[in-house]
């Protein structure tokens, strides 16, 4: 596996871990109809349709997208690429639109998270729509470019978690702030901005480096 493939696999795994953790925390409360103690979980439990309408299609998209972006897979299984592409595009659009709703209505990290979600969630949805328009017009290189941009944002969700982990470690471990002060909350929005802008920048660099993969 190439180094980029390894990085993608690690980032997808991080997202799967957080997805599993979310399920393990929320589902018992949703089933029993109980209210969780912490306000982050409370948000997911109170609005399961919105939260999981974002998370589940997002997970499906992120698991399928690496296959779609593989040049080898596309050239060998073009029909499957087209069929799977429709399903994954639908999932990604649903997840992207609901991410903006989540970020505007229930941003746990406050204003910085809301603005980051508006900017990058919109960029994600626009990139997907432009990718679709490009392929309808038979513009394969442009289709690939917009799909790479969208995927980079989706994968950025994992890098946000890495930043949140680093900020938490610094604040609790180095600065000695207790868990009860909820230091994570203040840095959540910053983690969104850092994680997602890094991914957008990386995608542009990658596209300049590999401009003609599809001719
Ligand atoms: C496409 C793939 C995506 C997947 C698999 C995904 C997955 C997730 C998961 C698992 C959570 C729960 C996080 C936790 O429990 O720690 C979450 C929450 C959230 N996601 Fe996504 N996401 C995706 C895309 C996006 C995009 C593109 C945005 C916007 C830029 C976004 C914005 C949000 C927001 C605002 C929340 C709520 C965070 C909070 O609790 O305040 N997501 N997502």
PDB file of C-alpha atoms and ligand atoms in Angstrom:
ATOM      1  CA  UNK A   1       0.000   0.000   0.000  1.00  0.00           C
ATOM      2  CA  UNK A   2       1.271   3.501  -0.860  1.00  0.00           C
ATOM      3  CA  UNK A   3       1.922   5.995   1.997  1.00  0.00           C
ATOM      4  CA  UNK A   4      -1.209   7.997   1.095  1.00  0.00           C
ATOM      5  CA  UNK A   5      -3.254   4.772   1.175  1.00  0.00           C
ATOM      6  CA  UNK A   6      -1.957   4.049   4.679  1.00  0.00           C
ATOM      7  CA  UNK A   7      -2.855   7.572   5.860  1.00  0.00           C
ATOM      8  CA  UNK A   8      -6.370   7.241   4.395  1.00  0.00           C
ATOM      9  CA  UNK A   9      -6.822   3.832   6.071  1.00  0.00           C
ATOM     10  CA  UNK A  10      -5.725   5.271   9.448  1.00  0.00           C
ATOM     11  CA  UNK A  11      -8.076   8.267   9.133  1.00  0.00           C
ATOM     12  CA  UNK A  12     -11.042   6.095   8.112  1.00  0.00           C
ATOM     13  CA  UNK A  13     -10.280   3.810  11.095  1.00  0.00           C
ATOM     14  CA  UNK A  14     -10.295   6.810  13.461  1.00  0.00           C
ATOM     15  CA  UNK A  15     -13.751   7.784  12.154  1.00  0.00           C
ATOM     16  CA  UNK A  16     -15.002   4.206  12.610  1.00  0.00           C
ATOM     17  CA  UNK A  17     -13.788   4.224  16.225  1.00  0.00           C
ATOM     18  CA  UNK A  18     -15.666   7.463  16.940  1.00  0.00           C
ATOM     19  CA  UNK A  19     -18.739   6.101  15.156  1.00  0.00           C
ATOM     20  CA  UNK A  20     -18.653   2.931  17.308  1.00  0.00           C
ATOM     21  CA  UNK A  21     -18.133   5.036  20.447  1.00  0.00           C
ATOM     22  CA  UNK A  22     -21.081   7.249  19.505  1.00  0.00           C
ATOM     23  CA  UNK A  23     -23.323   4.180  19.017  1.00  0.00           C
ATOM     24  CA  UNK A  24     -22.191   2.588  22.288  1.00  0.00           C
ATOM     25  CA  UNK A  25     -22.934   5.810  24.189  1.00  0.00           C
ATOM     26  CA  UNK A  26     -26.188   6.869  22.516  1.00  0.00           C
ATOM     27  CA  UNK A  27     -28.098   3.678  21.691  1.00  0.00           C
ATOM     28  CA  UNK A  28     -28.729   2.515  25.316  1.00  0.00           C
ATOM     29  CA  UNK A  29     -30.228   5.948  26.121  1.00  0.00           C
ATOM     30  CA  UNK A  30     -32.274   6.081  22.911  1.00  0.00           C
ATOM     31  CA  UNK A  31     -33.669   2.581  23.538  1.00  0.00           C
ATOM     32  CA  UNK A  32     -34.390   3.171  27.243  1.00  0.00           C
ATOM     33  CA  UNK A  33     -35.637   6.726  26.753  1.00  0.00           C
ATOM     34  CA  UNK A  34     -33.208   8.053  29.405  1.00  0.00           C
ATOM     35  CA  UNK A  35     -31.425  11.411  29.417  1.00  0.00           C
ATOM     36  CA  UNK A  36     -27.606  11.240  29.517  1.00  0.00           C
ATOM     37  CA  UNK A  37     -25.560  13.221  32.052  1.00  0.00           C
ATOM     38  CA  UNK A  38     -23.269  15.066  29.658  1.00  0.00           C
ATOM     39  CA  UNK A  39     -24.613  17.698  27.312  1.00  0.00           C
ATOM     40  CA  UNK A  40     -22.696  16.411  24.266  1.00  0.00           C
ATOM     41  CA  UNK A  41     -24.375  13.001  24.411  1.00  0.00           C
ATOM     42  CA  UNK A  42     -27.685  14.614  25.306  1.00  0.00           C
ATOM     43  CA  UNK A  43     -27.663  16.390  21.949  1.00  0.00           C
ATOM     44  CA  UNK A  44     -27.259  13.157  19.967  1.00  0.00           C
ATOM     45  CA  UNK A  45     -29.852  11.317  22.053  1.00  0.00           C
ATOM     46  CA  UNK A  46     -32.405  14.127  21.795  1.00  0.00           C
ATOM     47  CA  UNK A  47     -32.046  14.365  17.988  1.00  0.00           C
ATOM     48  CA  UNK A  48     -31.167  10.866  16.780  1.00  0.00           C
ATOM     49  CA  UNK A  49     -32.680  11.266  13.306  1.00  0.00           C
ATOM     50  CA  UNK A  50     -30.681  14.364  12.557  1.00  0.00           C
ATOM     51  CA  UNK A  51     -27.466  13.051  14.129  1.00  0.00           C
ATOM     52  CA  UNK A  52     -27.589   9.589  12.581  1.00  0.00           C
ATOM     53  CA  UNK A  53     -29.015  10.916   9.318  1.00  0.00           C
ATOM     54  CA  UNK A  54     -25.675  12.708   9.110  1.00  0.00           C
ATOM     55  CA  UNK A  55     -23.366  10.066  10.555  1.00  0.00           C
ATOM     56  CA  UNK A  56     -24.575   6.790   8.934  1.00  0.00           C
ATOM     57  CA  UNK A  57     -24.632   7.971   5.275  1.00  0.00           C
ATOM     58  CA  UNK A  58     -21.300   9.743   5.951  1.00  0.00           C
ATOM     59  CA  UNK A  59     -19.756   6.478   7.132  1.00  0.00           C
ATOM     60  CA  UNK A  60     -21.112   4.597   4.073  1.00  0.00           C
ATOM     61  CA  UNK A  61     -19.668   7.290   1.798  1.00  0.00           C
ATOM     62  CA  UNK A  62     -16.259   7.272   3.486  1.00  0.00           C
ATOM     63  CA  UNK A  63     -16.003   3.467   3.284  1.00  0.00           C
ATOM     64  CA  UNK A  64     -16.893   3.405  -0.433  1.00  0.00           C
ATOM     65  CA  UNK A  65     -15.118   6.526  -1.668  1.00  0.00           C
ATOM     66  CA  UNK A  66     -11.524   5.170  -1.517  1.00  0.00           C
ATOM     67  CA  UNK A  67     -12.564   2.400  -3.916  1.00  0.00           C
ATOM     68  CA  UNK A  68     -14.177   4.925  -6.264  1.00  0.00           C
ATOM     69  CA  UNK A  69     -11.063   7.095  -6.254  1.00  0.00           C
ATOM     70  CA  UNK A  70      -8.765   4.173  -7.066  1.00  0.00           C
ATOM     71  CA  UNK A  71      -7.668   4.485 -10.704  1.00  0.00           C
ATOM     72  CA  UNK A  72      -7.282   0.715 -10.882  1.00  0.00           C
ATOM     73  CA  UNK A  73     -10.861   0.054  -9.718  1.00  0.00           C
ATOM     74  CA  UNK A  74     -12.329   2.673 -12.053  1.00  0.00           C
ATOM     75  CA  UNK A  75     -10.557   1.354 -15.122  1.00  0.00           C
ATOM     76  CA  UNK A  76     -11.342  -2.315 -14.383  1.00  0.00           C
ATOM     77  CA  UNK A  77     -14.926  -2.002 -13.111  1.00  0.00           C
ATOM     78  CA  UNK A  78     -16.328   1.070 -14.779  1.00  0.00           C
ATOM     79  CA  UNK A  79     -19.967  -0.101 -14.593  1.00  0.00           C
ATOM     80  CA  UNK A  80     -19.722  -0.813 -10.883  1.00  0.00           C
ATOM     81  CA  UNK A  81     -17.995   2.545 -10.406  1.00  0.00           C
ATOM     82  CA  UNK A  82     -21.019   4.270 -11.977  1.00  0.00           C
ATOM     83  CA  UNK A  83     -23.614   2.330  -9.957  1.00  0.00           C
ATOM     84  CA  UNK A  84     -21.803   2.594  -6.653  1.00  0.00           C
ATOM     85  CA  UNK A  85     -21.076   6.231  -7.439  1.00  0.00           C
ATOM     86  CA  UNK A  86     -24.781   7.096  -7.506  1.00  0.00           C
ATOM     87  CA  UNK A  87     -25.390   5.463  -4.120  1.00  0.00           C
ATOM     88  CA  UNK A  88     -22.334   7.075  -2.517  1.00  0.00           C
ATOM     89  CA  UNK A  89     -23.123  10.479  -3.996  1.00  0.00           C
ATOM     90  CA  UNK A  90     -26.633  10.331  -2.492  1.00  0.00           C
ATOM     91  CA  UNK A  91     -25.199   9.330   0.892  1.00  0.00           C
ATOM     92  CA  UNK A  92     -22.568  12.082   0.817  1.00  0.00           C
ATOM     93  CA  UNK A  93     -25.073  14.776  -0.174  1.00  0.00           C
ATOM     94  CA  UNK A  94     -27.463  13.768   2.617  1.00  0.00           C
ATOM     95  CA  UNK A  95     -24.637  13.671   5.163  1.00  0.00           C
ATOM     96  CA  UNK A  96     -23.250  17.004   3.933  1.00  0.00           C
ATOM     97  CA  UNK A  97     -26.567  18.875   4.036  1.00  0.00           C
ATOM     98  CA  UNK A  98     -27.322  17.517   7.528  1.00  0.00           C
ATOM     99  CA  UNK A  99     -23.800  18.404   8.710  1.00  0.00           C
ATOM    100  CA  UNK A 100     -24.612  22.053   8.009  1.00  0.00           C
ATOM    101  CA  UNK A 101     -27.899  21.734   9.940  1.00  0.00           C
ATOM    102  CA  UNK A 102     -26.030  20.060  12.854  1.00  0.00           C
ATOM    103  CA  UNK A 103     -23.334  22.726  12.845  1.00  0.00           C
ATOM    104  CA  UNK A 104     -25.842  25.577  12.798  1.00  0.00           C
ATOM    105  CA  UNK A 105     -28.415  24.219  15.242  1.00  0.00           C
ATOM    106  CA  UNK A 106     -26.432  22.012  17.659  1.00  0.00           C
ATOM    107  CA  UNK A 107     -22.790  23.085  17.526  1.00  0.00           C
ATOM    108  CA  UNK A 108     -21.367  21.851  20.814  1.00  0.00           C
ATOM    109  CA  UNK A 109     -18.216  23.883  20.178  1.00  0.00           C
ATOM    110  CA  UNK A 110     -20.082  27.170  19.646  1.00  0.00           C
ATOM    111  CA  UNK A 111     -19.633  29.866  16.969  1.00  0.00           C
ATOM    112  CA  UNK A 112     -16.258  28.700  15.643  1.00  0.00           C
ATOM    113  CA  UNK A 113     -17.700  25.247  14.976  1.00  0.00           C
ATOM    114  CA  UNK A 114     -20.766  26.753  13.298  1.00  0.00           C
ATOM    115  CA  UNK A 115     -18.712  28.940  10.939  1.00  0.00           C
ATOM    116  CA  UNK A 116     -16.337  26.073  10.094  1.00  0.00           C
ATOM    117  CA  UNK A 117     -19.278  23.785   9.363  1.00  0.00           C
ATOM    118  CA  UNK A 118     -20.950  26.399   7.172  1.00  0.00           C
ATOM    119  CA  UNK A 119     -17.777  26.989   5.152  1.00  0.00           C
ATOM    120  CA  UNK A 120     -16.510  23.417   4.808  1.00  0.00           C
ATOM    121  CA  UNK A 121     -19.902  21.658   4.804  1.00  0.00           C
ATOM    122  CA  UNK A 122     -20.975  23.911   1.926  1.00  0.00           C
ATOM    123  CA  UNK A 123     -17.659  23.312   0.153  1.00  0.00           C
ATOM    124  CA  UNK A 124     -18.233  19.545   0.536  1.00  0.00           C
ATOM    125  CA  UNK A 125     -21.759  19.726  -0.965  1.00  0.00           C
ATOM    126  CA  UNK A 126     -20.707  22.112  -3.777  1.00  0.00           C
ATOM    127  CA  UNK A 127     -17.740  19.885  -4.687  1.00  0.00           C
ATOM    128  CA  UNK A 128     -20.046  16.846  -4.907  1.00  0.00           C
ATOM    129  CA  UNK A 129     -22.565  18.693  -7.082  1.00  0.00           C
ATOM    130  CA  UNK A 130     -19.838  20.012  -9.403  1.00  0.00           C
ATOM    131  CA  UNK A 131     -18.355  16.506  -9.642  1.00  0.00           C
ATOM    132  CA  UNK A 132     -21.765  15.187 -10.688  1.00  0.00           C
ATOM    133  CA  UNK A 133     -22.278  17.980 -13.221  1.00  0.00           C
ATOM    134  CA  UNK A 134     -18.813  17.354 -14.684  1.00  0.00           C
ATOM    135  CA  UNK A 135     -19.433  13.647 -15.245  1.00  0.00           C
ATOM    136  CA  UNK A 136     -22.856  14.318 -16.801  1.00  0.00           C
ATOM    137  CA  UNK A 137     -20.977  16.504 -19.295  1.00  0.00           C
ATOM    138  CA  UNK A 138     -18.370  13.807 -19.890  1.00  0.00           C
ATOM    139  CA  UNK A 139     -15.580  15.871 -18.260  1.00  0.00           C
ATOM    140  CA  UNK A 140     -13.707  13.057 -16.522  1.00  0.00           C
ATOM    141  CA  UNK A 141     -10.640  15.013 -15.244  1.00  0.00           C
ATOM    142  CA  UNK A 142     -12.892  17.698 -13.682  1.00  0.00           C
ATOM    143  CA  UNK A 143     -15.107  14.981 -12.171  1.00  0.00           C
ATOM    144  CA  UNK A 144     -12.070  13.430 -10.512  1.00  0.00           C
ATOM    145  CA  UNK A 145     -10.813  16.792  -9.244  1.00  0.00           C
ATOM    146  CA  UNK A 146     -14.102  17.682  -7.528  1.00  0.00           C
ATOM    147  CA  UNK A 147     -14.471  14.191  -6.064  1.00  0.00           C
ATOM    148  CA  UNK A 148     -10.939  14.380  -4.608  1.00  0.00           C
ATOM    149  CA  UNK A 149     -11.836  17.761  -3.045  1.00  0.00           C
ATOM    150  CA  UNK A 150     -15.047  16.377  -1.502  1.00  0.00           C
ATOM    151  CA  UNK A 151     -13.303  13.276  -0.155  1.00  0.00           C
ATOM    152  CA  UNK A 152     -10.570  15.386   1.442  1.00  0.00           C
ATOM    153  CA  UNK A 153     -13.188  17.329   3.435  1.00  0.00           C
ATOM    154  CA  UNK A 154     -15.055  14.162   4.496  1.00  0.00           C
ATOM    155  CA  UNK A 155     -11.808  12.596   5.704  1.00  0.00           C
ATOM    156  CA  UNK A 156     -11.013  15.824   7.577  1.00  0.00           C
ATOM    157  CA  UNK A 157     -13.511  14.680  10.216  1.00  0.00           C
ATOM    158  CA  UNK A 158     -10.771  12.309  11.508  1.00  0.00           C
ATOM    159  CA  UNK A 159      -8.144  15.041  11.671  1.00  0.00           C
ATOM    160  CA  UNK A 160     -10.566  17.172  13.738  1.00  0.00           C
ATOM    161  CA  UNK A 161     -10.593  14.328  16.290  1.00  0.00           C
ATOM    162  CA  UNK A 162      -6.769  14.258  16.315  1.00  0.00           C
ATOM    163  CA  UNK A 163      -6.692  18.017  17.064  1.00  0.00           C
ATOM    164  CA  UNK A 164      -9.369  17.613  19.767  1.00  0.00           C
ATOM    165  CA  UNK A 165      -7.237  14.832  21.317  1.00  0.00           C
ATOM    166  CA  UNK A 166      -4.107  17.025  21.231  1.00  0.00           C
ATOM    167  CA  UNK A 167      -5.892  20.024  22.759  1.00  0.00           C
ATOM    168  CA  UNK A 168      -7.403  17.835  25.465  1.00  0.00           C
ATOM    169  CA  UNK A 169      -4.001  16.293  26.235  1.00  0.00           C
ATOM    170  CA  UNK A 170      -2.352  19.712  26.465  1.00  0.00           C
ATOM    171  CA  UNK A 171      -5.060  21.241  28.632  1.00  0.00           C
ATOM    172  CA  UNK A 172      -5.569  18.344  31.026  1.00  0.00           C
ATOM    173  CA  UNK A 173      -2.043  16.869  31.002  1.00  0.00           C
ATOM    174  CA  UNK A 174       0.259  19.894  30.664  1.00  0.00           C
ATOM    175  CA  UNK A 175      -1.855  22.746  32.016  1.00  0.00           C
ATOM    176  CA  UNK A 176      -3.439  20.652  34.775  1.00  0.00           C
ATOM    177  CA  UNK A 177      -6.978  21.749  33.950  1.00  0.00           C
ATOM    178  CA  UNK A 178      -9.525  19.293  35.314  1.00  0.00           C
ATOM    179  CA  UNK A 179     -11.940  17.356  33.154  1.00  0.00           C
ATOM    180  CA  UNK A 180     -14.858  19.132  34.869  1.00  0.00           C
ATOM    181  CA  UNK A 181     -13.856  22.455  33.248  1.00  0.00           C
ATOM    182  CA  UNK A 182     -14.715  20.888  29.881  1.00  0.00           C
ATOM    183  CA  UNK A 183     -11.661  22.474  28.215  1.00  0.00           C
ATOM    184  CA  UNK A 184     -12.358  20.549  25.034  1.00  0.00           C
ATOM    185  CA  UNK A 185     -15.439  22.578  24.300  1.00  0.00           C
ATOM    186  CA  UNK A 186     -13.573  25.850  23.849  1.00  0.00           C
ATOM    187  CA  UNK A 187     -11.122  24.311  21.392  1.00  0.00           C
ATOM    188  CA  UNK A 188     -13.645  22.200  19.475  1.00  0.00           C
ATOM    189  CA  UNK A 189     -14.305  24.923  16.885  1.00  0.00           C
ATOM    190  CA  UNK A 190     -10.575  25.590  16.449  1.00  0.00           C
ATOM    191  CA  UNK A 191     -10.088  21.869  15.833  1.00  0.00           C
ATOM    192  CA  UNK A 192     -12.776  22.043  13.126  1.00  0.00           C
ATOM    193  CA  UNK A 193     -11.059  24.958  11.387  1.00  0.00           C
ATOM    194  CA  UNK A 194      -7.576  23.417  11.640  1.00  0.00           C
ATOM    195  CA  UNK A 195      -8.551  19.882  10.618  1.00  0.00           C
ATOM    196  CA  UNK A 196     -10.722  20.830   7.661  1.00  0.00           C
ATOM    197  CA  UNK A 197      -8.533  23.621   6.250  1.00  0.00           C
ATOM    198  CA  UNK A 198      -5.498  21.306   6.352  1.00  0.00           C
ATOM    199  CA  UNK A 199      -7.433  18.787   4.272  1.00  0.00           C
ATOM    200  CA  UNK A 200      -8.656  21.357   1.740  1.00  0.00           C
ATOM    201  CA  UNK A 201      -5.070  22.625   1.318  1.00  0.00           C
ATOM    202  CA  UNK A 202      -3.700  19.092   0.986  1.00  0.00           C
ATOM    203  CA  UNK A 203      -6.272  18.265  -1.714  1.00  0.00           C
ATOM    204  CA  UNK A 204      -5.189  21.303  -3.776  1.00  0.00           C
ATOM    205  CA  UNK A 205      -1.535  20.323  -3.414  1.00  0.00           C
ATOM    206  CA  UNK A 206      -2.325  16.729  -4.384  1.00  0.00           C
ATOM    207  CA  UNK A 207      -4.310  17.816  -7.466  1.00  0.00           C
ATOM    208  CA  UNK A 208      -1.394  19.979  -8.634  1.00  0.00           C
ATOM    209  CA  UNK A 209       0.955  17.058  -8.128  1.00  0.00           C
ATOM    210  CA  UNK A 210      -1.230  14.577 -10.048  1.00  0.00           C
ATOM    211  CA  UNK A 211      -3.090  16.761 -12.592  1.00  0.00           C
ATOM    212  CA  UNK A 212      -3.596  14.267 -15.411  1.00  0.00           C
ATOM    213  CA  UNK A 213      -4.353  10.959 -13.782  1.00  0.00           C
ATOM    214  CA  UNK A 214      -7.322  10.452 -16.081  1.00  0.00           C
ATOM    215  CA  UNK A 215      -6.035  12.278 -19.107  1.00  0.00           C
TER     216      UNK A 215
HETATM  217  C1  LIG B   1     -18.641  12.493   5.028  1.00  0.00           C
HETATM  218  C2  LIG B   1     -18.187  11.871   6.062  1.00  0.00           C
HETATM  219  C3  LIG B   1     -18.513  12.201   7.495  1.00  0.00           C
HETATM  220  C4  LIG B   1     -18.572  11.306   8.511  1.00  0.00           C
HETATM  221  C5  LIG B   1     -18.346   9.816   8.414  1.00  0.00           C
HETATM  222  C6  LIG B   1     -18.918  12.032   9.718  1.00  0.00           C
HETATM  223  C7  LIG B   1     -19.037  11.457  10.963  1.00  0.00           C
HETATM  224  C8  LIG B   1     -19.395  12.129  12.114  1.00  0.00           C
HETATM  225  C9  LIG B   1     -19.432  11.531  13.418  1.00  0.00           C
HETATM  226  C10 LIG B   1     -19.048  10.076  13.755  1.00  0.00           C
HETATM  227  C11 LIG B   1     -19.863  12.477  14.280  1.00  0.00           C
HETATM  228  C12 LIG B   1     -20.001  12.315  15.807  1.00  0.00           C
HETATM  229  C13 LIG B   1     -18.697  12.804  16.407  1.00  0.00           C
HETATM  230  C14 LIG B   1     -18.389  12.368  17.829  1.00  0.00           C
HETATM  231  O1  LIG B   1     -19.143  11.662  18.460  1.00  0.00           O
HETATM  232  O2  LIG B   1     -17.303  12.729  18.319  1.00  0.00           O
HETATM  233  C15 LIG B   1     -20.090  13.681  13.508  1.00  0.00           C
HETATM  234  C16 LIG B   1     -20.546  14.878  14.021  1.00  0.00           C
HETATM  235  C17 LIG B   1     -20.536  16.072  13.317  1.00  0.00           C
HETATM  236  N1  LIG B   1     -20.113  16.257  12.027  1.00  0.00           N
HETATM  237 FE1  LIG B   1     -19.647  14.819  10.727  1.00  0.00          FE
HETATM  238  N2  LIG B   1     -19.042  13.348   9.411  1.00  0.00           N
HETATM  239  C18 LIG B   1     -18.785  13.519   8.060  1.00  0.00           C
HETATM  240  C19 LIG B   1     -18.745  14.717   7.364  1.00  0.00           C
HETATM  241  C20 LIG B   1     -18.902  15.954   7.938  1.00  0.00           C
HETATM  242  C21 LIG B   1     -18.709  17.203   7.255  1.00  0.00           C
HETATM  243  C22 LIG B   1     -18.272  17.363   5.802  1.00  0.00           C
HETATM  244  C23 LIG B   1     -18.992  18.190   8.163  1.00  0.00           C
HETATM  245  C24 LIG B   1     -18.906  19.681   7.977  1.00  0.00           C
HETATM  246  C25 LIG B   1     -17.843  20.285   7.564  1.00  0.00           C
HETATM  247  C26 LIG B   1     -19.379  17.541   9.412  1.00  0.00           C
HETATM  248  C27 LIG B   1     -19.798  18.203  10.547  1.00  0.00           C
HETATM  249  C28 LIG B   1     -20.190  17.594  11.726  1.00  0.00           C
HETATM  250  C29 LIG B   1     -20.709  18.321  12.871  1.00  0.00           C
HETATM  251  C30 LIG B   1     -20.963  19.823  12.971  1.00  0.00           C
HETATM  252  C31 LIG B   1     -20.937  17.362  13.870  1.00  0.00           C
HETATM  253  C32 LIG B   1     -21.471  17.620  15.286  1.00  0.00           C
HETATM  254  C33 LIG B   1     -20.283  17.896  16.165  1.00  0.00           C
HETATM  255  C34 LIG B   1     -20.753  18.270  17.546  1.00  0.00           C
HETATM  256  O3  LIG B   1     -21.016  17.354  18.343  1.00  0.00           O
HETATM  257  O4  LIG B   1     -20.896  19.473  17.819  1.00  0.00           O
HETATM  258  N3  LIG B   1     -19.298  16.191   9.239  1.00  0.00           N
HETATM  259  N4  LIG B   1     -19.807  13.436  12.201  1.00  0.00           N
END
